[in-house]
mmCIF file of C-alpha atoms in Angstrom:
data_model
loop_
_atom_site.group_PDB
_atom_site.id
_atom_site.type_symbol
_atom_site.label_atom_id
_atom_site.label_comp_id
_atom_site.label_asym_id
_atom_site.label_seq_id
_atom_site.Cartn_x
_atom_site.Cartn_y
_atom_site.Cartn_z
ATOM 1 C CA MET A 1 6.531 4.525 -17.751
ATOM 2 C CA PRO A 2 6.450 8.435 -18.392
ATOM 3 C CA PRO A 3 8.977 10.576 -16.728
ATOM 4 C CA GLU A 4 8.030 11.660 -13.255
ATOM 5 C CA LYS A 5 7.431 15.291 -14.032
ATOM 6 C CA SER A 6 4.612 14.189 -16.453
ATOM 7 C CA LEU A 7 2.889 11.906 -14.007
ATOM 8 C CA PRO A 8 -0.522 13.082 -12.736
ATOM 9 C CA LEU A 9 -0.143 14.353 -9.273
ATOM 10 C CA ILE A 10 -2.535 11.689 -7.905
ATOM 11 C CA GLU A 11 0.188 9.051 -9.048
ATOM 12 C CA LYS A 12 3.255 11.083 -8.370
ATOM 13 C CA TYR A 13 2.333 11.781 -4.841
ATOM 14 C CA ARG A 14 0.448 8.579 -3.885
ATOM 15 C CA ALA A 15 1.258 7.611 -0.363
ATOM 16 C CA LYS A 16 3.718 4.525 -0.354
ATOM 17 C CA THR A 17 4.450 4.381 3.366
ATOM 18 C CA PHE A 18 2.418 4.506 6.462
ATOM 19 C CA SER A 19 4.129 7.811 7.470
ATOM 20 C CA ASP A 20 2.835 9.235 4.062
ATOM 21 C CA ILE A 21 -0.751 8.661 4.961
ATOM 22 C CA ARG A 22 -2.449 11.537 6.757
ATOM 23 C CA GLY A 23 -5.236 11.438 9.239
ATOM 24 C CA GLN A 24 -5.663 7.810 9.508
ATOM 25 C CA ASP A 25 -3.434 6.710 12.496
ATOM 26 C CA LEU A 26 -6.000 4.379 14.041
ATOM 27 C CA ILE A 27 -6.730 2.660 10.822
ATOM 28 C CA ILE A 28 -2.988 2.070 10.075
ATOM 29 C CA GLN A 29 -2.799 0.480 13.666
ATOM 30 C CA GLU A 30 -5.754 -1.854 12.685
ATOM 31 C CA VAL A 31 -4.062 -2.738 9.384
ATOM 32 C CA LYS A 32 -0.826 -3.670 11.130
ATOM 33 C CA THR A 33 -2.790 -5.642 13.900
ATOM 34 C CA PHE A 34 -4.817 -7.627 11.051
ATOM 35 C CA PHE A 35 -1.589 -8.540 9.295
ATOM 36 C CA ASN A 36 0.429 -9.635 12.577
ATOM 37 C CA SER A 37 -2.465 -11.637 13.744
ATOM 38 C CA PHE A 38 -3.125 -13.508 10.397
ATOM 39 C CA PRO A 39 -4.648 -15.943 9.900
ATOM 40 C CA ARG A 40 -6.971 -15.268 12.670
ATOM 41 C CA LYS A 41 -8.885 -13.315 9.988
ATOM 42 C CA ARG A 42 -7.758 -14.064 6.284
ATOM 43 C CA ALA A 43 -9.086 -10.985 4.820
ATOM 44 C CA LEU A 44 -9.542 -7.379 5.817
ATOM 45 C CA ILE A 45 -12.072 -5.184 4.184
ATOM 46 C CA LEU A 46 -11.013 -1.400 4.057
ATOM 47 C CA ASN A 47 -14.273 0.370 3.485
ATOM 48 C CA GLY A 48 -14.880 4.196 3.047
ATOM 49 C CA PRO A 49 -15.275 7.061 0.556
ATOM 50 C CA VAL A 50 -12.937 7.606 -2.481
ATOM 51 C CA GLY A 51 -9.790 9.388 -1.728
ATOM 52 C CA THR A 52 -9.463 8.385 1.820
ATOM 53 C CA GLY A 53 -6.296 6.018 1.271
ATOM 54 C CA LYS A 54 -7.628 2.666 1.153
ATOM 55 C CA THR A 55 -5.396 1.402 -1.757
ATOM 56 C CA SER A 56 -2.560 3.319 -0.244
ATOM 57 C CA MET A 57 -2.870 1.370 3.045
ATOM 58 C CA ALA A 58 -2.309 -1.926 1.101
ATOM 59 C CA ILE A 59 0.766 -0.494 -0.745
ATOM 60 C CA ALA A 60 2.112 0.834 2.448
ATOM 61 C CA LEU A 61 1.627 -2.506 4.314
ATOM 62 C CA ALA A 62 3.452 -4.341 1.517
ATOM 63 C CA ARG A 63 6.328 -1.903 1.643
ATOM 64 C CA GLU A 64 6.579 -1.903 5.391
ATOM 65 C CA PHE A 65 6.782 -5.535 5.781
ATOM 66 C CA ASN A 66 8.549 -6.390 2.396
ATOM 67 C CA LEU A 67 5.835 -8.228 0.864
ATOM 68 C CA GLU A 68 5.157 -9.023 -2.804
ATOM 69 C CA LEU A 69 1.923 -7.204 -3.590
ATOM 70 C CA PHE A 70 -0.417 -9.010 -5.982
ATOM 71 C CA GLU A 71 -2.994 -6.367 -7.101
ATOM 72 C CA LEU A 72 -6.390 -7.028 -8.724
ATOM 73 C CA ASN A 73 -9.218 -4.749 -9.699
ATOM 74 C CA ALA A 74 -12.537 -6.332 -9.038
ATOM 75 C CA SER A 75 -13.978 -4.688 -11.947
ATOM 76 C CA ASP A 76 -11.861 -6.957 -14.283
ATOM 77 C CA LEU A 77 -13.173 -10.059 -12.435
ATOM 78 C CA ARG A 78 -16.711 -10.044 -13.065
ATOM 79 C CA ASN A 79 -17.236 -13.872 -13.279
ATOM 80 C CA ARG A 80 -16.256 -16.993 -11.381
ATOM 81 C CA ALA A 81 -14.223 -18.290 -14.344
ATOM 82 C CA LYS A 82 -11.993 -15.293 -14.396
ATOM 83 C CA LEU A 83 -11.541 -15.198 -10.517
ATOM 84 C CA GLU A 84 -10.634 -19.040 -10.734
ATOM 85 C CA GLU A 85 -8.020 -18.336 -13.369
ATOM 86 C CA VAL A 86 -6.441 -15.136 -11.920
ATOM 87 C CA LEU A 87 -6.928 -15.092 -8.300
ATOM 88 C CA LYS A 88 -6.780 -18.858 -7.102
ATOM 89 C CA PRO A 89 -3.073 -19.356 -8.126
ATOM 90 C CA SER A 90 -2.089 -15.972 -6.417
ATOM 91 C CA VAL A 91 -3.652 -17.128 -3.043
ATOM 92 C CA GLN A 92 -1.925 -20.664 -3.064
ATOM 93 C CA GLN A 93 1.363 -20.311 -4.822
ATOM 94 C CA LYS A 94 4.434 -19.099 -3.103
ATOM 95 C CA SER A 95 5.925 -15.589 -3.839
ATOM 96 C CA LEU A 96 8.469 -15.564 -6.749
ATOM 97 C CA PHE A 97 10.902 -13.702 -4.784
ATOM 98 C CA GLY A 98 10.747 -15.830 -1.697
ATOM 99 C CA LYS A 99 9.205 -13.089 0.409
ATOM 100 C CA GLY A 100 5.859 -12.790 1.929
ATOM 101 C CA LYS A 101 2.888 -11.854 -0.257
ATOM 102 C CA LEU A 102 -0.078 -9.476 0.175
ATOM 103 C CA ILE A 103 -3.257 -9.964 -2.080
ATOM 104 C CA LEU A 104 -5.108 -6.680 -2.799
ATOM 105 C CA MET A 105 -8.490 -6.773 -4.387
ATOM 106 C CA ASP A 106 -9.412 -3.319 -5.191
ATOM 107 C CA GLU A 107 -12.828 -1.829 -5.690
ATOM 108 C CA ALA A 108 -14.899 -4.952 -4.595
ATOM 109 C CA ASP A 109 -18.029 -3.045 -5.492
ATOM 110 C CA GLY A 110 -17.504 -4.041 -8.968
ATOM 111 C CA ILE A 111 -18.054 -7.865 -8.350
ATOM 112 C CA THR A 112 -21.394 -9.162 -9.175
ATOM 113 C CA GLY A 113 -23.310 -10.871 -6.394
ATOM 114 C CA THR A 114 -25.139 -13.510 -8.460
ATOM 115 C CA ASP A 115 -24.180 -17.203 -8.664
ATOM 116 C CA LYS A 116 -22.681 -16.593 -12.102
ATOM 117 C CA GLY A 117 -20.644 -13.772 -10.500
ATOM 118 C CA GLY A 118 -17.297 -13.728 -8.607
ATOM 119 C CA LEU A 119 -18.498 -13.001 -5.055
ATOM 120 C CA PRO A 120 -19.096 -16.558 -4.039
ATOM 121 C CA GLU A 121 -15.708 -17.627 -5.615
ATOM 122 C CA LEU A 122 -14.058 -14.748 -3.841
ATOM 123 C CA ILE A 123 -15.613 -15.868 -0.472
ATOM 124 C CA ALA A 124 -14.305 -19.403 -1.241
ATOM 125 C CA LEU A 125 -10.844 -18.373 -2.012
ATOM 126 C CA ILE A 126 -10.631 -16.210 1.297
ATOM 127 C CA GLU A 127 -11.149 -19.489 3.137
ATOM 128 C CA LYS A 128 -8.199 -21.086 1.308
ATOM 129 C CA THR A 129 -5.785 -18.289 1.133
ATOM 130 C CA SER A 130 -2.271 -18.795 2.397
ATOM 131 C CA TYR A 131 -1.683 -15.134 2.475
ATOM 132 C CA PRO A 132 -3.527 -12.051 3.927
ATOM 133 C CA MET A 133 -5.917 -10.398 1.605
ATOM 134 C CA ILE A 134 -6.990 -6.731 1.585
ATOM 135 C CA ILE A 135 -10.262 -5.869 -0.022
ATOM 136 C CA THR A 136 -11.227 -2.198 -0.637
ATOM 137 C CA ALA A 137 -14.690 -1.005 -1.128
ATOM 138 C CA ASN A 138 -16.759 2.222 -1.130
ATOM 139 C CA ASP A 139 -20.027 0.729 0.109
ATOM 140 C CA ILE A 140 -19.577 -2.693 1.761
ATOM 141 C CA TRP A 141 -22.976 -2.437 3.432
ATOM 142 C CA GLN A 142 -24.840 -3.629 0.267
ATOM 143 C CA ARG A 143 -26.887 -6.720 0.915
ATOM 144 C CA LYS A 144 -24.940 -8.789 -1.568
ATOM 145 C CA PHE A 145 -21.867 -8.303 0.799
ATOM 146 C CA ASN A 146 -23.544 -9.846 3.885
ATOM 147 C CA LEU A 147 -21.565 -13.044 3.776
ATOM 148 C CA LEU A 148 -18.415 -11.404 2.740
ATOM 149 C CA ARG A 149 -18.546 -9.200 5.732
ATOM 150 C CA ARG A 150 -18.694 -12.069 8.134
ATOM 151 C CA LYS A 151 -15.700 -13.714 6.523
ATOM 152 C CA CYS A 152 -13.520 -10.472 6.984
ATOM 153 C CA GLN A 153 -12.192 -8.003 9.568
ATOM 154 C CA LEU A 154 -13.861 -4.818 8.677
ATOM 155 C CA VAL A 155 -12.413 -1.295 9.082
ATOM 156 C CA THR A 156 -14.100 1.783 8.031
ATOM 157 C CA LEU A 157 -12.238 4.880 6.771
ATOM 158 C CA LYS A 158 -14.006 8.276 7.174
ATOM 159 C CA GLU A 159 -13.648 11.373 4.989
ATOM 160 C CA LEU A 160 -10.387 13.355 5.731
ATOM 161 C CA LYS A 161 -10.839 16.475 7.725
ATOM 162 C CA GLU A 162 -10.518 19.721 5.534
ATOM 163 C CA GLU A 163 -7.355 20.868 7.295
ATOM 164 C CA ILE A 164 -5.635 17.518 6.503
ATOM 165 C CA VAL A 165 -6.474 17.933 2.675
ATOM 166 C CA PHE A 166 -5.135 21.411 2.981
ATOM 167 C CA HIS A 167 -1.892 20.199 4.340
ATOM 168 C CA ILE A 168 -1.666 17.557 1.617
ATOM 169 C CA ILE A 169 -2.027 20.003 -1.278
ATOM 170 C CA THR A 170 0.236 22.575 0.367
ATOM 171 C CA ASP A 171 2.951 19.940 0.726
ATOM 172 C CA VAL A 172 2.665 18.925 -2.984
ATOM 173 C CA LEU A 173 2.716 22.565 -3.989
ATOM 174 C CA LYS A 174 6.023 23.036 -2.076
ATOM 175 C CA LYS A 175 7.625 20.022 -3.905
ATOM 176 C CA GLU A 176 6.354 21.287 -7.292
ATOM 177 C CA GLU A 177 7.958 24.636 -6.443
ATOM 178 C CA LYS A 178 4.913 26.410 -7.619
ATOM 179 C CA GLU A 179 2.919 29.339 -6.090
ATOM 180 C CA ILE A 180 -0.901 29.620 -5.698
ATOM 181 C CA LYS A 181 -3.009 32.085 -3.699
ATOM 182 C CA LEU A 182 -3.902 30.923 -0.237
ATOM 183 C CA GLU A 183 -7.530 31.498 -1.046
ATOM 184 C CA THR A 184 -7.550 29.021 -3.978
ATOM 185 C CA LEU A 185 -5.835 26.438 -1.888
ATOM 186 C CA LYS A 186 -8.680 26.919 0.744
ATOM 187 C CA ILE A 187 -11.277 26.462 -1.908
ATOM 188 C CA ILE A 188 -9.727 23.229 -3.241
ATOM 189 C CA ALA A 189 -9.627 21.903 0.298
ATOM 190 C CA LYS A 190 -13.149 22.743 1.003
ATOM 191 C CA LYS A 191 -14.517 21.479 -2.242
ATOM 192 C CA SER A 192 -12.786 18.207 -1.916
ATOM 193 C CA ARG A 193 -15.203 17.083 0.802
ATOM 194 C CA GLY A 194 -12.456 14.908 2.413
ATOM 195 C CA ASP A 195 -11.287 13.378 -0.831
ATOM 196 C CA ALA A 196 -7.571 13.859 -1.173
ATOM 197 C CA ARG A 197 -7.612 12.601 -4.760
ATOM 198 C CA ALA A 198 -10.279 15.124 -5.796
ATOM 199 C CA ALA A 199 -8.091 17.824 -4.120
ATOM 200 C CA LEU A 200 -4.983 16.659 -6.104
ATOM 201 C CA ASN A 201 -6.902 16.678 -9.377
ATOM 202 C CA ASP A 202 -8.286 20.154 -8.760
ATOM 203 C CA LEU A 203 -4.597 21.301 -7.828
ATOM 204 C CA GLN A 204 -3.539 19.661 -11.234
ATOM 205 C CA SER A 205 -6.253 21.638 -12.991
ATOM 206 C CA VAL A 206 -4.927 25.011 -11.321
ATOM 207 C CA PHE A 207 -1.373 24.092 -12.878
ATOM 208 C CA ASN A 208 -2.881 23.398 -16.209
ATOM 209 C CA LEU A 209 -5.462 26.126 -16.583
ATOM 210 C CA GLY A 210 -4.179 28.779 -14.273
ATOM 211 C CA GLU A 211 -5.933 30.125 -11.104
ATOM 212 C CA ASN A 212 -8.498 32.264 -12.774
ATOM 213 C CA SER A 213 -9.788 29.733 -15.207
ATOM 214 C CA PHE A 214 -10.002 27.204 -12.445
ATOM 215 C CA ILE A 215 -12.097 29.636 -10.302
ATOM 216 C CA GLU A 216 -14.383 30.011 -13.362
ATOM 217 C CA GLU A 217 -14.668 26.281 -13.732
ATOM 218 C CA ILE A 218 -15.433 25.819 -9.978
ATOM 219 C CA GLY A 219 -18.275 28.579 -10.420
ATOM 220 C CA GLU A 220 -19.703 26.555 -13.295
ATOM 221 C CA ARG A 221 -19.697 23.385 -11.382
ATOM 222 C CA GLU A 222 -21.581 25.137 -8.508
ATOM 223 C CA LYS A 223 -24.261 26.302 -11.009
ATOM 224 C CA GLN A 224 -24.618 22.783 -12.243
ATOM 225 C CA ASP A 225 -24.933 21.402 -8.828
ATOM 226 C CA THR A 226 -27.532 23.971 -7.983
ATOM 227 C CA ILE A 227 -29.589 23.120 -11.116
#
């Protein structure tokens, strides 16, 4: 693993506890309620735009309740055989360390919905799992997810408010002991459109390019968007 200073900001400052997650207090309560009432519902879908904290919610839940986190990315599990090989043991075997377990299926949008794909198998595994499962998605309202939605508890995260994104990047700036003009920070927060990940990537660009070059790059982006 690279030294912490060389980590991208989005990794270095990823929320790891519920107290780190901003602007999603109601969602946090729903996630805790899902876990505490398991197996009333065996899986929870966290649906919402990129950069709103879906994956961080699962990480925070695992840490809060001292659970082993078994993490998968759905884009790697595009077929039934692969799901059978990798996911089935994880939902049925006991944790190696004698503690509870949480299964995270990240980016479910990547699973195919055909019979040859992984979606029917994922639904079957949800019915068998001995451990709570969290599934993240950017758009769970696609038709292929109709049955999956019925099997799961569904929570929708909304874009973060601009002022919350502003506070996130301001806190990171202080921790990095760097100075950036207030106007530049406001531009980053506004351009993020509620996506904390995009805001941190833009802040990284300011660190790497300098403020003037970053502002020029933003101008070019706006021209391309207009075109």
